[in-house]
Coordinates of C-alpha atoms in Angstrom, one line a residue:
Chain A
X1 CA -0.2 -0.2 -0.1
X2 CA 1.3 3.5 -0.8
X3 CA 2.0 6.0 1.6
X4 CA -0.7 9.0 1.8
X5 CA 0.0 11.6 4.6
X6 CA -2.7 13.0 6.2
X7 CA -1.9 16.6 6.3
X8 CA -1.7 17.0 2.7
X9 CA -4.6 17.9 -0.1
X10 CA -4.9 15.8 -3.2
X11 CA -5.9 15.9 -6.9
X12 CA -7.6 13.2 -8.6
X13 CA -4.5 13.3 -11.4
X14 CA -2.4 12.2 -8.2
X15 CA -0.8 15.4 -7.3
X16 CA -0.4 16.3 -3.6
X17 CA -0.5 20.0 -2.3
X18 CA 1.0 21.3 0.7
X19 CA -0.1 24.5 2.5
X20 CA 3.3 26.4 3.5
X21 CA 1.4 28.8 5.7
X22 CA 2.8 32.2 3.7
X23 CA 0.4 32.2 1.2
X24 CA 2.0 29.6 -1.4
X25 CA 1.5 25.8 -1.8
X26 CA 4.0 23.3 -2.6
X27 CA 3.2 20.5 -5.4
X28 CA 4.4 17.1 -6.1
X29 CA 3.2 14.0 -6.9
X30 CA 2.1 11.3 -4.7
X31 CA 4.0 7.8 -3.6
X32 CA 1.3 5.7 -5.8
X33 CA 2.1 8.0 -8.9
X34 CA 5.7 7.6 -8.9
X35 CA 5.3 4.2 -8.4
X36 CA 3.3 3.4 -11.4
X37 CA 5.8 5.8 -13.6
X38 CA 8.7 4.2 -12.5
X39 CA 12.1 5.4 -12.3
X40 CA 12.1 9.2 -13.1
X41 CA 14.7 10.6 -15.4
X42 CA 13.9 14.1 -16.6
X43 CA 11.6 16.7 -15.1
X44 CA 10.8 19.7 -17.0
X45 CA 9.9 22.5 -14.5
X46 CA 7.6 25.7 -15.0
X47 CA 9.3 29.2 -15.3
X48 CA 9.1 31.4 -11.9
X49 CA 6.3 34.0 -12.8
X50 CA 4.2 31.9 -14.9
X51 CA 0.6 32.4 -14.2
X52 CA -1.2 28.9 -14.3
X53 CA -4.8 27.9 -14.3
X54 CA -6.4 25.3 -12.4
X55 CA -5.9 22.0 -14.0
X56 CA -3.3 23.3 -16.5
X57 CA -0.4 21.4 -17.4
X58 CA 2.4 23.0 -15.6
X59 CA 5.2 20.7 -15.2
X60 CA 6.4 17.2 -17.3
X61 CA 7.7 14.1 -15.5
X62 CA 9.3 11.8 -17.7
X63 CA 10.3 8.2 -16.4
X64 CA 11.8 5.5 -18.1
X65 CA 8.6 4.4 -19.6
X66 CA 7.0 7.8 -20.7
X67 CA 6.1 11.6 -20.4
X68 CA 3.4 12.6 -17.7
X69 CA 1.9 16.2 -17.4
X70 CA 1.7 17.4 -13.9
X71 CA -1.3 19.7 -13.3
X72 CA -1.4 22.7 -11.1
X73 CA -4.4 21.9 -8.8
X74 CA -5.5 25.5 -8.4
X75 CA -5.0 28.7 -10.3
X76 CA -1.9 30.9 -9.3
X77 CA 1.3 32.3 -10.0
X78 CA 4.6 30.2 -9.9
X79 CA 7.1 31.2 -7.3
X80 CA 9.6 28.4 -7.3
X81 CA 10.5 25.1 -9.0
X82 CA 12.7 22.6 -7.5
X83 CA 16.2 23.0 -8.5
X84 CA 17.7 19.8 -7.2
X85 CA 15.4 17.8 -10.0
X86 CA 17.4 19.1 -12.5
X87 CA 20.5 16.8 -11.7
X88 CA 18.8 14.2 -9.2
X89 CA 14.9 13.7 -10.9
X90 CA 15.0 10.5 -9.2
X91 CA 14.4 12.5 -5.7
X92 CA 10.6 11.8 -6.6
X93 CA 10.9 8.2 -6.7
X94 CA 13.0 8.3 -3.4
X95 CA 11.2 11.2 -1.5
X96 CA 8.0 12.0 -2.9
X97 CA 6.6 14.0 -0.3
X98 CA 9.6 15.7 0.8
X99 CA 13.0 16.2 -1.6
X100 CA 11.2 15.5 -4.6
X101 CA 8.3 18.5 -4.7
X102 CA 7.8 20.0 -8.0
X103 CA 7.1 23.7 -7.8
X104 CA 5.5 26.2 -5.3
X105 CA 2.9 28.6 -6.4
X106 CA 0.7 31.3 -4.9
X107 CA -2.7 30.7 -5.4
X108 CA -5.1 33.5 -6.6
X109 CA -7.8 32.2 -4.1
X110 CA -6.4 30.1 -1.2
X111 CA -9.8 29.3 -0.1
X112 CA -10.4 26.8 -3.4
X113 CA -7.9 24.6 -1.4
X114 CA -10.7 23.3 0.7
X115 CA -12.3 21.8 -2.5
X116 CA -9.5 19.1 -2.9
X117 CA -9.4 16.0 -1.7
X118 CA -8.3 14.9 1.6
X119 CA -6.0 11.7 2.5
X120 CA -9.0 9.2 2.7
X121 CA -10.8 10.5 -0.4
X122 CA -7.7 9.9 -2.6
X123 CA -7.0 6.9 -1.2
X124 CA -10.5 5.8 -2.5
X125 CA -9.3 7.0 -5.9
X126 CA -6.4 4.9 -5.9
X127 CA -8.5 2.1 -4.8
X128 CA -10.9 2.6 -7.5
X129 CA -8.2 2.8 -10.3
X130 CA -6.4 -0.5 -9.2
Chain B
X1 CA -6.3 -10.6 -19.2
X2 CA -3.4 -12.0 -21.7
X3 CA -1.6 -15.6 -21.8
X4 CA 0.7 -16.3 -18.8
X5 CA 4.1 -17.6 -19.4
X6 CA 5.2 -20.8 -17.1
X7 CA 6.9 -18.3 -15.0
X8 CA 3.9 -16.1 -14.3
X9 CA 3.8 -17.2 -10.6
X10 CA 7.4 -16.5 -10.1
X11 CA 7.0 -12.9 -11.6
X12 CA 4.2 -12.1 -8.9
X13 CA 5.9 -13.5 -6.4
X14 CA 8.8 -11.2 -6.7
X15 CA 6.6 -8.3 -6.9
X16 CA 7.0 -7.6 -10.5
X17 CA 4.6 -4.9 -11.8
X18 CA 2.7 -6.7 -14.9
X19 CA 1.9 -5.3 -18.1
X20 CA 0.2 -6.5 -21.2
X21 CA 2.8 -7.2 -24.1
X22 CA 1.8 -8.6 -27.8
X23 CA -1.0 -10.8 -26.0
X24 CA 0.6 -11.9 -22.8
X25 CA 0.9 -10.7 -19.3
X26 CA 4.5 -10.0 -18.7
X27 CA 6.8 -8.2 -15.9
X28 CA 8.0 -4.6 -17.2
X29 CA 10.0 -4.5 -13.8
X30 CA 10.5 -5.9 -10.3
X31 CA 11.3 -2.3 -8.7
X32 CA 13.5 -0.4 -10.6
X33 CA 13.9 -0.5 -14.5
X34 CA 17.3 1.3 -14.3
X35 CA 18.9 -0.9 -11.5
X36 CA 18.1 -3.8 -13.6
X37 CA 19.4 -2.6 -16.7
X38 CA 22.9 -1.8 -14.5
X39 CA 22.7 -5.5 -13.2
X40 CA 23.1 -6.6 -17.0
X41 CA 25.9 -4.0 -18.0
X42 CA 27.8 -4.9 -14.9
X43 CA 27.0 -8.7 -13.6
X44 CA 24.2 -10.5 -14.7
X45 CA 20.4 -10.0 -15.4
X46 CA 17.8 -12.6 -16.4
X47 CA 14.3 -12.2 -18.5
X48 CA 11.4 -14.3 -19.0
X49 CA 11.3 -14.5 -22.5
X50 CA 8.9 -17.7 -22.8
X51 CA 6.4 -15.2 -24.8
X52 CA 8.8 -15.5 -27.9
X53 CA 7.9 -18.6 -29.8
X54 CA 10.5 -21.2 -30.8
X55 CA 9.4 -23.1 -34.5
X56 CA 11.0 -26.0 -35.3
X57 CA 10.9 -26.6 -39.2
X58 CA 12.2 -30.1 -40.3
X59 CA 12.2 -32.3 -43.3
X60 CA 14.0 -32.9 -46.8
X61 CA 12.6 -29.5 -48.2
X62 CA 13.4 -27.6 -45.0
X63 CA 16.5 -26.0 -46.2
X64 CA 15.1 -25.1 -49.7
X65 CA 12.2 -23.6 -48.3
X66 CA 13.8 -21.2 -45.6
X67 CA 16.1 -20.0 -48.4
X68 CA 13.0 -18.7 -50.0
X69 CA 11.1 -17.8 -47.0
X70 CA 14.2 -15.8 -45.4
X71 CA 16.2 -12.7 -46.5
X72 CA 19.3 -14.1 -44.9
X73 CA 20.5 -17.3 -46.4
X74 CA 20.2 -20.4 -43.9
X75 CA 22.8 -22.0 -46.1
X76 CA 25.5 -19.7 -44.4
X77 CA 24.9 -22.2 -41.3
X78 CA 27.4 -24.9 -41.9
X79 CA 27.7 -26.2 -38.6
X80 CA 25.1 -27.7 -36.1
X81 CA 24.1 -25.1 -33.6
X82 CA 25.1 -21.9 -35.9
X83 CA 22.5 -19.1 -35.4
X84 CA 21.6 -16.4 -37.9
X85 CA 19.9 -13.3 -37.7
X86 CA 17.0 -12.7 -40.6
X87 CA 14.2 -10.6 -41.8
X88 CA 11.2 -12.6 -43.2
X89 CA 9.9 -10.2 -45.9
X90 CA 6.7 -9.8 -47.7
X91 CA 6.8 -9.7 -51.6
X92 CA 6.8 -5.6 -51.1
X93 CA 10.1 -5.9 -49.2
X94 CA 8.1 -5.1 -45.7
X95 CA 9.2 -7.2 -42.9
X96 CA 6.7 -9.8 -41.7
X97 CA 9.0 -10.3 -38.6
X98 CA 12.5 -10.3 -37.6
X99 CA 14.0 -13.7 -36.0
X100 CA 16.6 -16.1 -35.4
X101 CA 17.1 -19.0 -36.8
X102 CA 19.4 -22.0 -35.6
X103 CA 20.4 -24.9 -37.6
X104 CA 20.1 -28.2 -35.8
X105 CA 21.8 -30.6 -38.0
X106 CA 20.9 -31.5 -42.0
X107 CA 17.3 -29.9 -42.8
X108 CA 16.6 -29.2 -39.1
X109 CA 16.2 -25.6 -38.1
X110 CA 14.6 -23.8 -35.0
X111 CA 13.6 -20.6 -35.7
X112 CA 12.6 -18.1 -32.9
X113 CA 9.9 -15.4 -33.3
X114 CA 8.2 -12.3 -31.9
X115 CA 5.4 -12.9 -29.6
X116 CA 2.9 -10.4 -31.2
X117 CA 3.4 -11.8 -34.6
X118 CA 3.9 -15.5 -33.6
X119 CA 0.8 -16.5 -35.0
X120 CA 0.9 -14.5 -38.1
X121 CA 4.2 -15.8 -38.7
X122 CA 3.1 -19.4 -38.6
X123 CA 0.0 -18.7 -40.9
X124 CA 2.5 -17.1 -43.3
X125 CA 5.1 -20.0 -43.1
X126 CA 2.5 -22.6 -43.8
X127 CA 1.2 -20.6 -46.7
X128 CA 4.5 -20.5 -48.3
X129 CA 5.5 -24.0 -47.4
X130 CA 2.3 -25.3 -49.3
X131 CA 3.1 -29.2 -49.8
X132 CA 6.7 -29.1 -49.3
X133 CA 8.3 -32.1 -47.4
X134 CA 8.4 -30.5 -44.0
X135 CA 7.0 -30.1 -40.7
X136 CA 6.4 -26.7 -39.1
X137 CA 6.1 -27.2 -35.2
X138 CA 5.2 -24.5 -32.9
X139 CA 6.8 -25.3 -29.7
X140 CA 4.5 -23.7 -27.2
X141 CA 5.8 -26.7 -24.8
X142 CA 9.1 -24.6 -24.4
X143 CA 9.8 -21.9 -22.1
X144 CA 12.6 -19.7 -22.7
X145 CA 14.9 -17.7 -20.2
X146 CA 17.7 -14.9 -21.4
X147 CA 20.6 -14.8 -19.0
X148 CA 22.8 -11.7 -19.8
X149 CA 25.7 -9.7 -18.8
X150 CA 29.4 -10.4 -18.3
X151 CA 28.7 -12.9 -15.4
X152 CA 26.0 -14.4 -17.1
X153 CA 27.6 -17.7 -18.5
X154 CA 29.8 -18.4 -15.5
X155 CA 27.0 -18.3 -12.9
X156 CA 24.7 -20.1 -15.2
X157 CA 27.2 -22.7 -15.7
X158 CA 26.6 -25.2 -12.6
X159 CA 23.0 -25.2 -13.5
X160 CA 23.2 -26.6 -17.0
X161 CA 22.4 -30.4 -17.4
X162 CA 25.9 -32.0 -16.6
X163 CA 26.2 -33.7 -20.2
X164 CA 25.9 -30.5 -22.2
X165 CA 27.7 -28.1 -19.9
X166 CA 31.3 -28.6 -21.1
X167 CA 29.8 -27.9 -24.7
X168 CA 28.0 -24.9 -23.5
X169 CA 30.6 -23.1 -22.0
X170 CA 32.8 -23.7 -25.3
X171 CA 30.3 -22.2 -27.4
X172 CA 31.4 -19.2 -29.6
X173 CA 28.8 -16.1 -29.8
X174 CA 26.0 -17.1 -32.1
X175 CA 26.1 -20.8 -31.5
X176 CA 23.9 -23.2 -29.6
X177 CA 24.3 -26.5 -27.6
X178 CA 21.2 -29.0 -28.0
X179 CA 20.4 -32.2 -26.1
X180 CA 16.9 -32.3 -27.7
X181 CA 15.6 -31.4 -24.2
X182 CA 17.5 -28.1 -23.4
X183 CA 18.7 -25.7 -25.9
X184 CA 21.3 -23.4 -24.7
X185 CA 22.4 -20.3 -27.3
X186 CA 25.0 -18.0 -26.7
X187 CA 22.8 -15.2 -28.0
X188 CA 20.9 -12.3 -26.7
X189 CA 19.3 -9.0 -27.1
X190 CA 21.1 -6.6 -24.9
X191 CA 24.5 -6.2 -26.2
X192 CA 26.1 -8.2 -23.7
X193 CA 27.5 -11.7 -23.5
X194 CA 25.1 -14.7 -22.2
X195 CA 23.0 -17.2 -22.6
X196 CA 19.4 -17.6 -24.2
X197 CA 18.0 -21.2 -22.6
X198 CA 15.0 -22.9 -24.2
X199 CA 13.6 -25.7 -21.8
X200 CA 10.6 -27.7 -21.1
X201 CA 7.8 -25.4 -19.5
X202 CA 7.3 -27.6 -16.6
X203 CA 11.4 -27.1 -15.8
X204 CA 11.5 -23.4 -16.0
X205 CA 10.1 -22.6 -12.7
X206 CA 13.3 -24.8 -11.2
X207 CA 15.6 -23.1 -13.1
X208 CA 14.7 -19.5 -12.7
X209 CA 14.6 -20.0 -8.7
X210 CA 18.4 -21.7 -9.2
X211 CA 19.3 -18.6 -11.3
X212 CA 18.1 -16.1 -9.0
X213 CA 19.8 -18.1 -5.7
X214 CA 22.9 -17.8 -8.0
X215 CA 22.8 -14.0 -7.8
X216 CA 21.1 -13.4 -11.3
X217 CA 18.8 -10.6 -10.9
X218 CA 15.3 -10.8 -12.5
X219 CA 14.8 -8.1 -15.1
X220 CA 11.6 -6.9 -16.8
X221 CA 10.5 -5.7 -20.2
X222 CA 11.4 -2.0 -19.5
X223 CA 15.6 -3.1 -18.8
X224 CA 15.3 -5.3 -21.9
X225 CA 13.9 -2.6 -24.2
X226 CA 16.7 -0.1 -22.8
X227 CA 19.3 -2.6 -23.2
X228 CA 18.8 -3.3 -26.7
X229 CA 18.3 0.5 -27.3
X230 CA 21.9 1.2 -26.3
X231 CA 23.2 -1.7 -27.8
X232 CA 21.5 -0.4 -31.1
X233 CA 19.3 -3.1 -31.7
X234 CA 16.0 -3.1 -33.6
X235 CA 12.7 -3.8 -32.3
X236 CA 10.0 -5.2 -34.5
X237 CA 6.6 -3.0 -35.1
X238 CA 8.7 0.1 -34.0
X239 CA 11.9 0.3 -36.1
X240 CA 10.7 -1.5 -39.0
X241 CA 7.3 -3.4 -39.6
X242 CA 5.2 -4.8 -42.8
X243 CA 5.3 -1.5 -44.8
X244 CA 9.0 -0.5 -43.6
X245 CA 12.0 -2.6 -45.0
X246 CA 15.5 -3.7 -44.0
X247 CA 17.0 -1.2 -46.1
X248 CA 15.5 1.7 -44.4
X249 CA 15.9 0.6 -40.7
X250 CA 19.6 -0.4 -40.6
X251 CA 19.1 -4.0 -41.5
X252 CA 20.8 -4.1 -44.8
X253 CA 23.4 -6.1 -43.7
X254 CA 21.0 -9.1 -42.8
X255 CA 20.4 -9.1 -46.5
X256 CA 22.1 -12.0 -48.2
X257 CA 22.4 -10.9 -52.3
X258 CA 24.5 -13.5 -53.0
X259 CA 24.0 -15.9 -54.8
X260 CA 22.3 -14.1 -57.4
X261 CA 20.0 -16.7 -58.2
X262 CA 18.6 -17.1 -55.0
X263 CA 14.9 -15.8 -55.0
X264 CA 13.9 -15.0 -51.3
X265 CA 10.6 -13.4 -51.1
X266 CA 11.1 -9.8 -51.2
X267 CA 14.3 -9.7 -53.2
X268 CA 12.8 -8.0 -56.4
X269 CA 11.3 -5.2 -54.5
X270 CA 14.3 -5.0 -52.4
X271 CA 16.6 -4.7 -55.4
X272 CA 14.8 -1.6 -56.6
X273 CA 15.0 0.0 -53.1
X274 CA 18.4 -0.4 -52.9
X275 CA 19.3 1.5 -56.2
X276 CA 17.2 4.4 -54.9
X277 CA 19.5 7.3 -53.7
X278 CA 16.8 9.1 -51.9
X279 CA 15.8 6.2 -49.6
X280 CA 15.6 7.2 -45.9
X281 CA 18.8 6.1 -43.7
X282 CA 18.7 4.9 -40.3
X283 CA 20.8 6.6 -37.5
X284 CA 21.7 7.0 -33.8
X285 CA 20.6 10.1 -32.1
X286 CA 22.0 11.5 -29.0
X287 CA 20.4 14.1 -27.4
X288 CA 22.5 17.1 -26.3
X289 CA 19.7 19.4 -25.1
X290 CA 17.6 18.6 -22.3
X291 CA 14.8 16.2 -22.1
X292 CA 13.9 12.5 -23.4
X293 CA 13.1 11.6 -26.8
X294 CA 10.2 9.4 -27.6
X295 CA 9.2 7.3 -30.6
X296 CA 7.2 9.1 -33.2
X297 CA 8.5 12.4 -32.4
X298 CA 9.8 14.2 -35.4
X299 CA 13.4 14.7 -36.2
X300 CA 14.3 18.6 -37.8
X301 CA 17.2 20.0 -39.5
X302 CA 17.2 23.7 -40.0
X303 CA 13.5 24.1 -38.9
X304 CA 12.4 21.3 -41.5
X305 CA 11.2 17.9 -41.0
X306 CA 13.9 15.5 -42.1
X307 CA 12.6 12.3 -40.2
X308 CA 10.9 10.5 -37.5
X309 CA 12.1 8.7 -34.0
X310 CA 11.5 5.0 -34.3
X311 CA 12.7 4.2 -30.9
X312 CA 13.9 6.7 -28.2
X313 CA 14.2 6.8 -24.5
X314 CA 16.7 7.3 -21.4
X315 CA 19.9 5.5 -21.5
X316 CA 20.7 4.2 -17.9
X317 CA 24.7 4.0 -19.1
X318 CA 25.0 7.1 -20.6
X319 CA 22.5 9.0 -18.6
X320 CA 21.5 10.9 -21.6
X321 CA 18.4 10.3 -23.7
X322 CA 19.2 8.0 -26.8
X323 CA 17.2 7.4 -30.0
X324 CA 16.8 5.4 -33.2
X325 CA 15.8 7.4 -36.3
X326 CA 14.9 7.3 -39.8
X327 CA 15.9 10.3 -41.7
X328 CA 16.6 11.8 -45.2
X329 CA 20.0 11.1 -46.6
X330 CA 22.9 13.1 -46.6
X331 CA 22.2 14.5 -43.1
X332 CA 25.1 16.4 -41.2
X333 CA 26.4 15.5 -37.8
X334 CA 23.7 17.5 -36.0
X335 CA 20.0 18.1 -35.8
X336 CA 17.0 18.6 -33.5
X337 CA 14.2 16.5 -32.2
X338 CA 10.8 18.2 -31.6
X339 CA 9.9 17.5 -27.9
X340 CA 6.7 19.2 -26.9
X341 CA 6.6 21.6 -29.9
X342 CA 10.3 22.8 -29.2
X343 CA 13.4 21.8 -31.2
X344 CA 16.1 20.3 -29.0
X345 CA 19.6 19.7 -30.2
X346 CA 21.0 16.1 -31.0
X347 CA 23.6 14.7 -32.5
X348 CA 23.6 12.0 -35.2
X349 CA 25.8 9.0 -34.7
X350 CA 26.2 5.5 -35.7
X351 CA 24.6 3.0 -33.1
X352 CA 25.7 0.8 -30.9
X353 CA 25.9 3.5 -28.3
X354 CA 26.9 0.4 -25.5
X355 CA 28.1 -2.9 -26.3
X356 CA 29.9 -5.2 -23.6
X357 CA 29.6 -2.5 -20.6
X358 CA 31.4 -0.1 -22.7
X359 CA 30.4 3.2 -24.1
X360 CA 30.9 3.3 -27.9
X361 CA 30.4 6.9 -28.8
X362 CA 31.9 10.0 -27.9
X363 CA 30.0 12.0 -25.4

């Protein structure tokens, strides 16, 4: 069974979202997603300052198998991309919720965070897929 | 739900990620595709390739038949156990399948064909054999395990039947030892030394477990694909198919034009393609910009489309993206690959990229 931390929010497309408490959110992909993708070998990060819509393809994660879009769970503006993924993209495999975060953004409406899935609801999504 | 090989429960026990492949349920990897890849380059790995189909062709017309059926010439197989890689072509010069054929004695041959094409191949063979004096026998009763890597043969040695052990260890590359139950070829699809062993299906699980105990790492189809790509080996259905023939997929070396009077299927069509100065060429690419090349992406030169990626991916040995591509003739040393709408710089070079654990290109 994959790891689904209780303190994060989730999307149906397997991103996790962490509230940094400073008006920004951090986004990565779940343990389930990294396992399904296999060894990750390349990450195309978004540029800082880019405005993204909710559900917009924002980054690309390439595994040995295929390329996958990473969607921004909410609308907002990119404030940082995880620089370590340039040289160690496999941090997403080894540490999907910590070292392997993908980008940080400032949402235009923080209250929209409530509409995302909690851990139990995300586990349900994973279960239905298997 | 696809067909399962005799080793399916072994794969499940090892926690393999199972995927559909050519009508079969096969292991993609057992945890990390990249680690499996490195195991083969550095030590030894093993693959369940029981989805591939051995087909025995025997009878007094067998050689005559195969000299017409195959684009390479089985008359080159002068001694028993010798193997030959060949395309089986259609009259238009497209590839019905690529295969290995082993000589087992006068007018006795064993072919090994791809999983997804096997049924079609056998129908094709039967159609062309008509009333020739020979028997075409698909060997669904056999399993097949490929053991590959610099330590593959030495670690496998104690597990071979004693009576054939010495012979198997003396084999030159592209030869096989055969005791009529076990068939041990010094062949493979990774660019490393090793064996491919065909054996009765009911003995396969025992051999698999013993090989694992001997420190040989189980590897899935994922590693098999990156290993063959680094080795510059073609994959049927991707690099060539029933419409794209050997001359445009880097397989010209497998066509036996001599003797001139040997009229193999596809010869006439390919003789014309051979004279065409504009026919596309098959090359290797090394991505110098960032990203991962995937099949079907466009190859560009000075902004113009000049070809297509047939196989692309990440090379664990080079830690760069590499590809096989079909491009216009007369290209220079560089090009671009269009990745998600953007041109990314690449170098054009001659495969293989990696063989026998060594990098064969300038990085």
